[in-house]
Coordinates of C-alpha atoms and ligand atoms in Angstrom, one line a residue:
X1 CA 0.0 0.0 0.0
X2 CA 1.3 3.5 -0.9
X3 CA 1.2 6.4 1.5
X4 CA -2.3 7.6 2.6
X5 CA -4.1 10.2 0.5
X6 CA -3.7 13.6 2.1
X7 CA -7.1 15.3 2.4
X8 CA -7.9 18.9 3.2
X9 CA -11.4 19.5 4.7
X10 CA -13.1 22.8 4.0
X11 CA -15.9 23.4 6.5
X12 CA -13.9 21.1 8.8
X13 CA -15.6 22.3 12.0
X14 CA -19.1 21.7 10.6
X15 CA -21.4 18.7 11.1
X16 CA -20.2 17.1 7.9
X17 CA -16.6 18.1 8.3
X18 CA -16.4 16.5 11.8
X19 CA -17.9 13.3 10.5
X20 CA -15.4 13.2 7.6
X21 CA -12.6 13.8 10.0
X22 CA -13.8 10.9 12.2
X23 CA -14.2 8.5 9.3
X24 CA -10.8 9.4 7.8
X25 CA -9.2 8.8 11.2
X26 CA -10.4 5.2 11.1
X27 CA -9.1 4.6 7.5
X28 CA -5.4 3.9 7.1
X29 CA -5.6 4.9 3.5
X30 CA -6.5 8.5 4.4
X31 CA -4.8 11.3 6.3
X32 CA -6.5 14.6 7.0
X33 CA -3.6 17.0 6.8
X34 CA -5.6 20.3 6.3
X35 CA -8.6 21.7 8.1
X36 CA -10.1 25.0 6.9
X37 CA -13.0 26.8 8.5
X38 CA -14.4 30.3 8.9
X39 CA -12.2 32.7 10.7
X40 CA -9.0 30.6 10.4
X41 CA -6.3 30.5 7.7
X42 CA -7.8 29.9 4.2
X43 CA -6.7 27.3 1.6
X44 CA -4.1 29.8 0.3
X45 CA -2.1 29.2 3.5
X46 CA -1.6 25.6 2.4
X47 CA 1.2 24.2 0.2
X48 CA -0.8 22.8 -2.8
X49 CA 1.8 20.1 -3.3
X50 CA 0.9 18.6 0.0
X51 CA -2.8 18.2 -0.8
X52 CA -4.0 15.1 -2.7
X53 CA -7.7 16.1 -2.6
X54 CA -9.9 18.9 -1.2
X55 CA -13.2 17.9 0.3
X56 CA -15.6 20.9 0.6
X57 CA -18.7 20.7 2.8
X58 CA -19.0 24.3 3.9
X59 CA -21.1 27.2 2.6
X60 CA -22.1 28.5 -0.8
X61 CA -20.0 31.7 -0.2
X62 CA -16.8 29.6 0.0
X63 CA -17.4 27.4 -3.1
X64 CA -15.7 29.7 -5.6
X65 CA -12.6 30.2 -3.5
X66 CA -12.3 26.4 -3.1
X67 CA -12.7 25.9 -6.8
X68 CA -10.1 28.6 -7.6
X69 CA -7.5 26.9 -5.4
X70 CA -8.1 23.5 -7.0
X71 CA -8.2 24.9 -10.6
X72 CA -5.0 27.1 -10.0
X73 CA -3.0 24.2 -8.6
X74 CA -4.6 21.2 -10.4
X75 CA -5.8 19.7 -7.0
X76 CA -8.6 17.1 -7.1
X77 CA -11.8 18.2 -5.5
X78 CA -14.9 16.6 -3.9
X79 CA -17.6 19.3 -3.7
X80 CA -20.4 18.6 -1.3
X81 CA -21.7 22.1 -0.5
X82 CA -25.2 22.7 -1.8
X83 CA -27.2 25.8 -2.6
X84 CA -24.7 26.8 -5.3
X85 CA -25.4 29.5 -7.8
X86 CA -24.7 29.3 -11.6
X87 CA -21.3 31.1 -11.1
X88 CA -20.3 28.5 -8.6
X89 CA -21.3 25.7 -11.0
X90 CA -19.2 27.3 -13.7
X91 CA -16.3 27.4 -11.3
X92 CA -16.7 23.7 -10.6
X93 CA -16.6 23.0 -14.4
X94 CA -13.4 25.0 -14.6
X95 CA -11.8 22.8 -12.0
X96 CA -12.8 19.8 -14.2
X97 CA -10.6 21.2 -17.0
X98 CA -7.5 21.0 -14.7
X99 CA -8.2 18.2 -12.2
X100 CA -10.7 15.5 -11.4
X101 CA -13.7 16.9 -9.6
X102 CA -16.6 14.9 -8.1
X103 CA -19.7 17.0 -7.7
X104 CA -22.8 15.4 -6.2
X105 CA -25.7 17.0 -4.4
X106 CA -25.9 13.8 -2.4
X107 CA -23.1 11.4 -1.7
X108 CA -25.2 8.5 -0.3
X109 CA -25.3 5.2 -2.2
X110 CA -29.0 4.9 -1.7
X111 CA -29.8 8.3 -3.1
X112 CA -27.8 7.7 -6.1
X113 CA -29.8 4.5 -6.6
X114 CA -32.9 6.7 -6.3
X115 CA -31.5 9.0 -9.0
X116 CA -31.1 6.0 -11.3
X117 CA -34.6 4.6 -10.6
X118 CA -36.5 7.9 -10.7
X119 CA -35.3 8.5 -14.2
X120 CA -36.1 5.0 -15.4
X121 CA -39.6 5.1 -13.8
X122 CA -40.5 8.5 -15.3
X123 CA -39.7 7.0 -18.7
X124 CA -41.5 3.7 -17.9
X125 CA -44.7 5.2 -16.6
X126 CA -44.8 7.8 -19.3
X127 CA -47.4 10.6 -19.8
X128 CA -50.5 10.5 -17.7
X129 CA -48.6 10.3 -14.4
X130 CA -48.1 13.6 -12.5
X131 CA -44.7 14.0 -11.0
X132 CA -44.4 15.5 -7.6
X133 CA -41.5 15.6 -5.1
X134 CA -41.6 16.1 -1.3
X135 CA -38.4 16.7 0.6
X136 CA -37.8 17.1 4.4
X137 CA -34.7 18.3 6.3
X138 CA -33.7 19.4 9.7
X139 CA -34.5 22.9 11.0
X140 CA -30.9 24.3 10.4
X141 CA -30.8 23.7 6.6
X142 CA -30.4 27.1 4.8
X143 CA -31.2 26.3 1.2
X144 CA -34.4 25.0 -0.4
X145 CA -35.3 22.9 -2.2
X146 CA -32.4 20.7 -1.3
X147 CA -29.6 20.0 -3.8
X148 CA -30.9 16.4 -3.9
X149 CA -34.4 17.5 -4.7
X150 CA -33.2 19.8 -7.5
X151 CA -31.2 17.0 -9.0
X152 CA -34.2 14.6 -8.8
X153 CA -36.3 17.2 -10.6
X154 CA -33.6 17.7 -13.2
X155 CA -33.6 13.9 -13.8
X156 CA -37.4 13.7 -14.0
X157 CA -37.6 16.7 -16.2
X158 CA -34.9 15.3 -18.5
X159 CA -36.9 12.0 -18.8
X160 CA -39.9 14.2 -19.9
X161 CA -37.8 16.2 -22.4
X162 CA -37.9 19.4 -20.4
X163 CA -35.7 21.2 -17.8
X164 CA -35.7 22.1 -14.1
X165 CA -36.3 25.8 -15.0
X166 CA -39.3 25.0 -17.2
X167 CA -40.9 22.3 -15.1
X168 CA -40.2 22.9 -11.4
X169 CA -43.1 24.5 -9.4
X170 CA -41.7 25.1 -5.9
X171 CA -44.6 25.5 -3.4
X172 CA -48.1 26.4 -4.2
X173 CA -50.4 28.9 -2.5
X174 CA -53.7 30.5 -3.3
X175 CA -55.7 30.2 -6.4
X176 CA -53.0 28.6 -8.6
X177 CA -55.4 26.7 -10.8
X178 CA -55.2 23.1 -11.8
X179 CA -51.7 21.7 -12.3
X180 CA -50.4 21.3 -15.8
X181 CA -49.2 18.0 -17.2
X182 CA -45.7 19.3 -17.6
X183 CA -45.1 20.7 -14.1
X184 CA -43.1 18.9 -11.4
X185 CA -44.2 20.2 -8.0
X186 CA -41.7 20.5 -5.2
X187 CA -42.8 20.7 -1.6
X188 CA -40.4 21.4 1.3
X189 CA -40.6 20.4 4.9
X190 CA -38.1 21.9 7.5
X191 CA -38.0 20.8 11.1
X192 CA -36.4 19.0 14.0
X193 CA -33.4 16.8 13.2
X194 CA -34.5 15.1 10.0
X195 CA -31.3 14.2 8.2
X196 CA -32.9 14.1 4.8
X197 CA -36.0 12.5 3.2
X198 CA -37.0 12.5 -0.5
X199 CA -40.2 11.0 -2.0
X200 CA -41.0 11.1 -5.7
X201 CA -44.7 10.7 -6.4
X202 CA -45.9 9.2 -9.7
X203 CA -49.6 10.0 -9.4
X204 CA -51.9 8.5 -12.1
X205 CA -55.6 8.3 -12.5
X206 CA -56.3 5.4 -10.2
X207 CA -52.9 4.4 -8.9
X208 CA -49.9 6.1 -7.3
X209 CA -46.4 5.0 -7.0
X210 CA -44.0 6.5 -4.4
X211 CA -40.2 6.2 -4.3
X212 CA -38.7 7.2 -1.0
X213 CA -35.3 7.5 0.4
X214 CA -34.7 8.3 4.1
X215 CA -31.3 9.1 5.4
X216 CA -30.7 7.8 9.0
X217 CA -27.4 9.7 9.7
X218 CA -24.9 12.0 8.0
X219 CA -22.3 9.2 8.0
X220 CA -23.9 8.0 4.7
X221 CA -22.8 11.2 3.0
X222 CA -19.4 11.2 4.7
X223 CA -18.8 7.6 3.6
X224 CA -19.7 8.4 0.0
X225 CA -17.5 11.5 0.0
X226 CA -14.5 9.6 1.4
X227 CA -15.0 7.0 -1.3
X228 CA -15.2 9.8 -3.9
X229 CA -12.0 11.4 -2.6
X230 CA -10.1 8.0 -2.8
X231 CA -11.5 7.5 -6.3
X232 CA -10.1 10.8 -7.6
X233 CA -6.5 9.5 -7.1
X234 CA -4.8 9.0 -10.5
X235 CA -8.1 10.0 -12.3
X236 CA -7.7 12.3 -15.3
X237 CA -9.1 15.8 -15.2
X238 CA -12.9 15.9 -15.7
X239 CA -16.2 16.6 -14.0
X240 CA -17.5 13.4 -12.5
X241 CA -20.7 12.4 -10.6
X242 CA -21.3 9.9 -7.8
X243 CA -22.6 7.5 -10.5
X244 CA -19.1 7.5 -12.0
X245 CA -17.6 6.8 -8.6
X246 CA -20.0 3.9 -7.9
X247 CA -19.7 2.6 -11.5
X248 CA -23.4 2.5 -12.1
Ligands
NAD1 P1 -22.6 23.1 9.0 O1 -23.3 24.5 9.1 O2 -22.6 22.3 10.2 O3 -21.1 23.3 8.6 C1 -20.6 24.3 7.7 C2 -19.2 24.7 8.1 O4 -18.6 25.6 7.1 C3 -19.2 25.5 9.5 O5 -18.2 24.9 10.3 C4 -18.8 26.9 9.1 O6 -18.1 27.6 10.1 C5 -17.9 26.6 7.8 N1 -17.7 27.8 7.0 C6 -18.4 28.9 6.9 N2 -17.8 29.8 6.1 C7 -16.6 29.2 5.7 C8 -15.5 29.5 4.8 N3 -15.5 30.7 4.2 N4 -14.5 28.7 4.7 C9 -14.5 27.5 5.3 N5 -15.5 27.1 6.1 C10 -16.5 27.9 6.3 O7 -23.2 22.5 7.7 P2 -23.2 20.9 7.3 O8 -24.4 20.2 7.7 O9 -21.9 20.3 7.7 O10 -23.3 21.0 5.7 C11 -22.3 21.7 4.9 C12 -22.7 21.8 3.5 O11 -22.8 20.5 3.0 C13 -24.1 22.4 3.2 O12 -24.1 23.1 2.0 C14 -25.0 21.1 3.1 O13 -26.2 21.3 2.4 C15 -24.0 20.2 2.4 N6 -24.3 18.8 2.5 C16 -24.2 18.1 1.4 C17 -24.4 16.7 1.4 C18 -24.1 15.9 0.1 O14 -24.2 14.7 0.2 N7 -23.7 16.6 -1.0 C19 -24.7 16.1 2.6 C20 -24.9 16.9 3.7 C21 -24.7 18.2 3.7

Protein backbone atom coordinates (compact mmCIF):
# COMPACT_ATOMS: atom_id res chain seq x y z
CA UNK A 1 0.00 0.00 0.00
CA UNK A 2 1.29 3.50 -0.88
CA UNK A 3 1.20 6.44 1.46
CA UNK A 4 -2.26 7.58 2.64
CA UNK A 5 -4.11 10.16 0.54
CA UNK A 6 -3.72 13.60 2.15
CA UNK A 7 -7.10 15.30 2.44
CA UNK A 8 -7.90 18.92 3.22
CA UNK A 9 -11.37 19.49 4.65
CA UNK A 10 -13.12 22.81 3.96
CA UNK A 11 -15.87 23.38 6.52
CA UNK A 12 -13.87 21.12 8.84
CA UNK A 13 -15.62 22.26 12.02
CA UNK A 14 -19.12 21.71 10.61
CA UNK A 15 -21.43 18.73 11.07
CA UNK A 16 -20.21 17.06 7.88
CA UNK A 17 -16.60 18.15 8.34
CA UNK A 18 -16.38 16.51 11.77
CA UNK A 19 -17.88 13.27 10.46
CA UNK A 20 -15.43 13.22 7.56
CA UNK A 21 -12.59 13.77 9.98
CA UNK A 22 -13.76 10.91 12.21
CA UNK A 23 -14.22 8.54 9.28
CA UNK A 24 -10.82 9.36 7.79
CA UNK A 25 -9.19 8.77 11.19
CA UNK A 26 -10.44 5.16 11.05
CA UNK A 27 -9.10 4.60 7.53
CA UNK A 28 -5.39 3.94 7.14
CA UNK A 29 -5.58 4.93 3.46
CA UNK A 30 -6.52 8.52 4.42
CA UNK A 31 -4.84 11.29 6.34
CA UNK A 32 -6.54 14.62 7.04
CA UNK A 33 -3.62 17.05 6.82
CA UNK A 34 -5.55 20.29 6.30
CA UNK A 35 -8.59 21.74 8.05
CA UNK A 36 -10.11 25.02 6.88
CA UNK A 37 -13.04 26.77 8.52
CA UNK A 38 -14.45 30.27 8.86
CA UNK A 39 -12.19 32.71 10.67
CA UNK A 40 -9.04 30.55 10.37
CA UNK A 41 -6.34 30.48 7.69
CA UNK A 42 -7.79 29.85 4.21
CA UNK A 43 -6.74 27.35 1.55
CA UNK A 44 -4.11 29.79 0.27
CA UNK A 45 -2.13 29.22 3.47
CA UNK A 46 -1.57 25.58 2.38
CA UNK A 47 1.18 24.16 0.22
CA UNK A 48 -0.83 22.82 -2.77
CA UNK A 49 1.81 20.14 -3.32
CA UNK A 50 0.87 18.61 0.01
CA UNK A 51 -2.84 18.24 -0.82
CA UNK A 52 -4.03 15.14 -2.68
CA UNK A 53 -7.72 16.10 -2.55
CA UNK A 54 -9.86 18.92 -1.17
CA UNK A 55 -13.23 17.91 0.27
CA UNK A 56 -15.58 20.89 0.64
CA UNK A 57 -18.70 20.67 2.81
CA UNK A 58 -19.00 24.30 3.88
CA UNK A 59 -21.12 27.18 2.61
CA UNK A 60 -22.07 28.52 -0.82
CA UNK A 61 -20.04 31.69 -0.23
CA UNK A 62 -16.83 29.62 0.02
CA UNK A 63 -17.38 27.42 -3.05
CA UNK A 64 -15.72 29.67 -5.63
CA UNK A 65 -12.58 30.21 -3.52
CA UNK A 66 -12.27 26.44 -3.09
CA UNK A 67 -12.68 25.93 -6.85
CA UNK A 68 -10.11 28.64 -7.62
CA UNK A 69 -7.52 26.93 -5.36
CA UNK A 70 -8.13 23.54 -7.01
CA UNK A 71 -8.16 24.93 -10.57
CA UNK A 72 -5.04 27.06 -10.04
CA UNK A 73 -3.01 24.18 -8.62
CA UNK A 74 -4.62 21.17 -10.37
CA UNK A 75 -5.76 19.69 -7.05
CA UNK A 76 -8.60 17.09 -7.12
CA UNK A 77 -11.84 18.22 -5.52
CA UNK A 78 -14.89 16.58 -3.95
CA UNK A 79 -17.57 19.27 -3.75
CA UNK A 80 -20.41 18.58 -1.33
CA UNK A 81 -21.67 22.06 -0.54
CA UNK A 82 -25.18 22.71 -1.82
CA UNK A 83 -27.22 25.82 -2.58
CA UNK A 84 -24.73 26.77 -5.29
CA UNK A 85 -25.36 29.54 -7.83
CA UNK A 86 -24.69 29.32 -11.55
CA UNK A 87 -21.31 31.11 -11.12
CA UNK A 88 -20.29 28.46 -8.58
CA UNK A 89 -21.31 25.70 -10.98
CA UNK A 90 -19.23 27.32 -13.72
CA UNK A 91 -16.27 27.43 -11.30
CA UNK A 92 -16.68 23.69 -10.63
CA UNK A 93 -16.63 23.01 -14.37
CA UNK A 94 -13.39 25.04 -14.59
CA UNK A 95 -11.79 22.76 -12.00
CA UNK A 96 -12.81 19.82 -14.19
CA UNK A 97 -10.60 21.16 -16.98
CA UNK A 98 -7.53 20.99 -14.69
CA UNK A 99 -8.17 18.17 -12.21
CA UNK A 100 -10.71 15.45 -11.39
CA UNK A 101 -13.72 16.93 -9.58
CA UNK A 102 -16.57 14.92 -8.14
CA UNK A 103 -19.69 16.99 -7.67
CA UNK A 104 -22.79 15.42 -6.19
CA UNK A 105 -25.72 17.00 -4.43
CA UNK A 106 -25.92 13.83 -2.35
CA UNK A 107 -23.10 11.36 -1.69
CA UNK A 108 -25.21 8.50 -0.30
CA UNK A 109 -25.28 5.24 -2.24
CA UNK A 110 -29.05 4.87 -1.69
CA UNK A 111 -29.84 8.31 -3.05
CA UNK A 112 -27.75 7.66 -6.12
CA UNK A 113 -29.78 4.47 -6.65
CA UNK A 114 -32.89 6.66 -6.27
CA UNK A 115 -31.54 8.99 -8.97
CA UNK A 116 -31.11 6.05 -11.34
CA UNK A 117 -34.56 4.56 -10.57
CA UNK A 118 -36.47 7.86 -10.69
CA UNK A 119 -35.33 8.55 -14.25
CA UNK A 120 -36.13 5.00 -15.37
CA UNK A 121 -39.59 5.09 -13.77
CA UNK A 122 -40.45 8.50 -15.26
CA UNK A 123 -39.75 7.03 -18.69
CA UNK A 124 -41.46 3.68 -17.94
CA UNK A 125 -44.67 5.20 -16.57
CA UNK A 126 -44.84 7.81 -19.31
CA UNK A 127 -47.36 10.59 -19.77
CA UNK A 128 -50.51 10.47 -17.67
CA UNK A 129 -48.63 10.32 -14.39
CA UNK A 130 -48.13 13.56 -12.48
CA UNK A 131 -44.67 13.96 -11.00
CA UNK A 132 -44.38 15.54 -7.55
CA UNK A 133 -41.54 15.61 -5.09
CA UNK A 134 -41.58 16.11 -1.32
CA UNK A 135 -38.39 16.66 0.63
CA UNK A 136 -37.81 17.08 4.38
CA UNK A 137 -34.71 18.26 6.26
CA UNK A 138 -33.66 19.45 9.72
CA UNK A 139 -34.47 22.94 10.98
CA UNK A 140 -30.91 24.28 10.36
CA UNK A 141 -30.84 23.74 6.59
CA UNK A 142 -30.41 27.10 4.84
CA UNK A 143 -31.20 26.27 1.19
CA UNK A 144 -34.42 25.02 -0.37
CA UNK A 145 -35.28 22.91 -2.23
CA UNK A 146 -32.38 20.67 -1.27
CA UNK A 147 -29.64 20.00 -3.81
CA UNK A 148 -30.88 16.40 -3.94
CA UNK A 149 -34.43 17.53 -4.70
CA UNK A 150 -33.16 19.82 -7.45
CA UNK A 151 -31.18 16.95 -8.98
CA UNK A 152 -34.19 14.64 -8.78
CA UNK A 153 -36.34 17.20 -10.58
CA UNK A 154 -33.62 17.65 -13.21
CA UNK A 155 -33.60 13.87 -13.77
CA UNK A 156 -37.41 13.66 -13.97
CA UNK A 157 -37.58 16.72 -16.23
CA UNK A 158 -34.90 15.28 -18.49
CA UNK A 159 -36.89 12.04 -18.82
CA UNK A 160 -39.85 14.17 -19.94
CA UNK A 161 -37.76 16.17 -22.42
CA UNK A 162 -37.86 19.38 -20.38
CA UNK A 163 -35.69 21.19 -17.83
CA UNK A 164 -35.71 22.13 -14.14
CA UNK A 165 -36.26 25.78 -15.03
CA UNK A 166 -39.30 25.04 -17.19
CA UNK A 167 -40.87 22.26 -15.11
CA UNK A 168 -40.24 22.93 -11.40
CA UNK A 169 -43.05 24.53 -9.39
CA UNK A 170 -41.69 25.13 -5.89
CA UNK A 171 -44.55 25.48 -3.39
CA UNK A 172 -48.14 26.39 -4.21
CA UNK A 173 -50.37 28.90 -2.48
CA UNK A 174 -53.71 30.52 -3.27
CA UNK A 175 -55.75 30.18 -6.43
CA UNK A 176 -53.03 28.65 -8.56
CA UNK A 177 -55.41 26.71 -10.82
CA UNK A 178 -55.22 23.06 -11.77
CA UNK A 179 -51.74 21.67 -12.26
CA UNK A 180 -50.43 21.31 -15.79
CA UNK A 181 -49.25 17.99 -17.22
CA UNK A 182 -45.72 19.34 -17.57
CA UNK A 183 -45.09 20.75 -14.11
CA UNK A 184 -43.15 18.93 -11.41
CA UNK A 185 -44.25 20.18 -8.00
CA UNK A 186 -41.69 20.47 -5.20
CA UNK A 187 -42.79 20.69 -1.56
CA UNK A 188 -40.38 21.43 1.27
CA UNK A 189 -40.61 20.43 4.94
CA UNK A 190 -38.13 21.88 7.50
CA UNK A 191 -37.99 20.83 11.12
CA UNK A 192 -36.35 18.97 13.96
CA UNK A 193 -33.38 16.78 13.22
CA UNK A 194 -34.53 15.13 9.97
CA UNK A 195 -31.29 14.21 8.18
CA UNK A 196 -32.94 14.08 4.76
CA UNK A 197 -35.99 12.47 3.15
CA UNK A 198 -37.02 12.53 -0.49
CA UNK A 199 -40.18 11.04 -1.99
CA UNK A 200 -40.99 11.09 -5.69
CA UNK A 201 -44.71 10.66 -6.37
CA UNK A 202 -45.87 9.22 -9.68
CA UNK A 203 -49.59 10.01 -9.41
CA UNK A 204 -51.86 8.48 -12.05
CA UNK A 205 -55.65 8.33 -12.51
CA UNK A 206 -56.29 5.36 -10.22
CA UNK A 207 -52.89 4.42 -8.91
CA UNK A 208 -49.90 6.08 -7.33
CA UNK A 209 -46.35 4.95 -6.98
CA UNK A 210 -43.97 6.49 -4.44
CA UNK A 211 -40.22 6.15 -4.32
CA UNK A 212 -38.74 7.18 -0.96
CA UNK A 213 -35.26 7.48 0.45
CA UNK A 214 -34.71 8.26 4.14
CA UNK A 215 -31.28 9.11 5.43
CA UNK A 216 -30.70 7.82 8.96
CA UNK A 217 -27.45 9.66 9.65
CA UNK A 218 -24.92 11.97 8.04
CA UNK A 219 -22.32 9.20 7.98
CA UNK A 220 -23.85 7.96 4.70
CA UNK A 221 -22.78 11.22 3.01
CA UNK A 222 -19.38 11.19 4.68
CA UNK A 223 -18.77 7.58 3.61
CA UNK A 224 -19.67 8.40 0.00
CA UNK A 225 -17.53 11.54 -0.02
CA UNK A 226 -14.53 9.64 1.36
CA UNK A 227 -15.04 6.99 -1.31
CA UNK A 228 -15.16 9.76 -3.93
CA UNK A 229 -11.96 11.35 -2.57
CA UNK A 230 -10.12 8.03 -2.85
CA UNK A 231 -11.54 7.50 -6.33
CA UNK A 232 -10.07 10.81 -7.60
CA UNK A 233 -6.51 9.49 -7.14
CA UNK A 234 -4.84 8.96 -10.53
CA UNK A 235 -8.06 9.95 -12.31
CA UNK A 236 -7.71 12.26 -15.35
CA UNK A 237 -9.14 15.80 -15.16
CA UNK A 238 -12.89 15.92 -15.68
CA UNK A 239 -16.22 16.56 -14.04
CA UNK A 240 -17.53 13.38 -12.45
CA UNK A 241 -20.71 12.40 -10.62
CA UNK A 242 -21.28 9.91 -7.83
CA UNK A 243 -22.57 7.51 -10.47
CA UNK A 244 -19.09 7.51 -11.98
CA UNK A 245 -17.60 6.81 -8.55
CA UNK A 246 -20.04 3.94 -7.94
CA UNK A 247 -19.65 2.65 -11.48
CA UNK A 248 -23.42 2.50 -12.13
P1 LIG B 1 -22.60 23.15 8.97
O1 LIG B 1 -23.26 24.49 9.07
O2 LIG B 1 -22.63 22.25 10.16
O3 LIG B 1 -21.05 23.34 8.58
C1 LIG B 1 -20.58 24.31 7.68
C2 LIG B 1 -19.19 24.70 8.12
O4 LIG B 1 -18.63 25.59 7.14
C3 LIG B 1 -19.18 25.45 9.47
O5 LIG B 1 -18.20 24.88 10.34
C4 LIG B 1 -18.80 26.86 9.07
O6 LIG B 1 -18.07 27.56 10.09
C5 LIG B 1 -17.92 26.59 7.85
N1 LIG B 1 -17.68 27.76 7.03
C6 LIG B 1 -18.39 28.90 6.89
N2 LIG B 1 -17.77 29.76 6.06
C7 LIG B 1 -16.62 29.16 5.68
C8 LIG B 1 -15.55 29.54 4.84
N3 LIG B 1 -15.53 30.71 4.20
N4 LIG B 1 -14.52 28.68 4.67
C9 LIG B 1 -14.52 27.48 5.30
N5 LIG B 1 -15.51 27.05 6.11
C10 LIG B 1 -16.54 27.89 6.29
O7 LIG B 1 -23.23 22.46 7.70
P2 LIG B 1 -23.19 20.91 7.28
O8 LIG B 1 -24.43 20.24 7.71
O9 LIG B 1 -21.86 20.33 7.66
O10 LIG B 1 -23.29 21.04 5.69
C11 LIG B 1 -22.32 21.74 4.95
C12 LIG B 1 -22.73 21.80 3.49
O11 LIG B 1 -22.76 20.47 2.95
C13 LIG B 1 -24.14 22.38 3.24
O12 LIG B 1 -24.13 23.08 2.03
C14 LIG B 1 -25.00 21.14 3.12
O13 LIG B 1 -26.20 21.34 2.40
C15 LIG B 1 -24.04 20.23 2.38
N6 LIG B 1 -24.33 18.81 2.49
C16 LIG B 1 -24.18 18.09 1.37
C17 LIG B 1 -24.36 16.72 1.39
C18 LIG B 1 -24.10 15.93 0.14
O14 LIG B 1 -24.21 14.69 0.18
N7 LIG B 1 -23.74 16.57 -0.98
C19 LIG B 1 -24.73 16.09 2.58
C20 LIG B 1 -24.89 16.86 3.74
C21 LIG B 1 -24.67 18.22 3.68
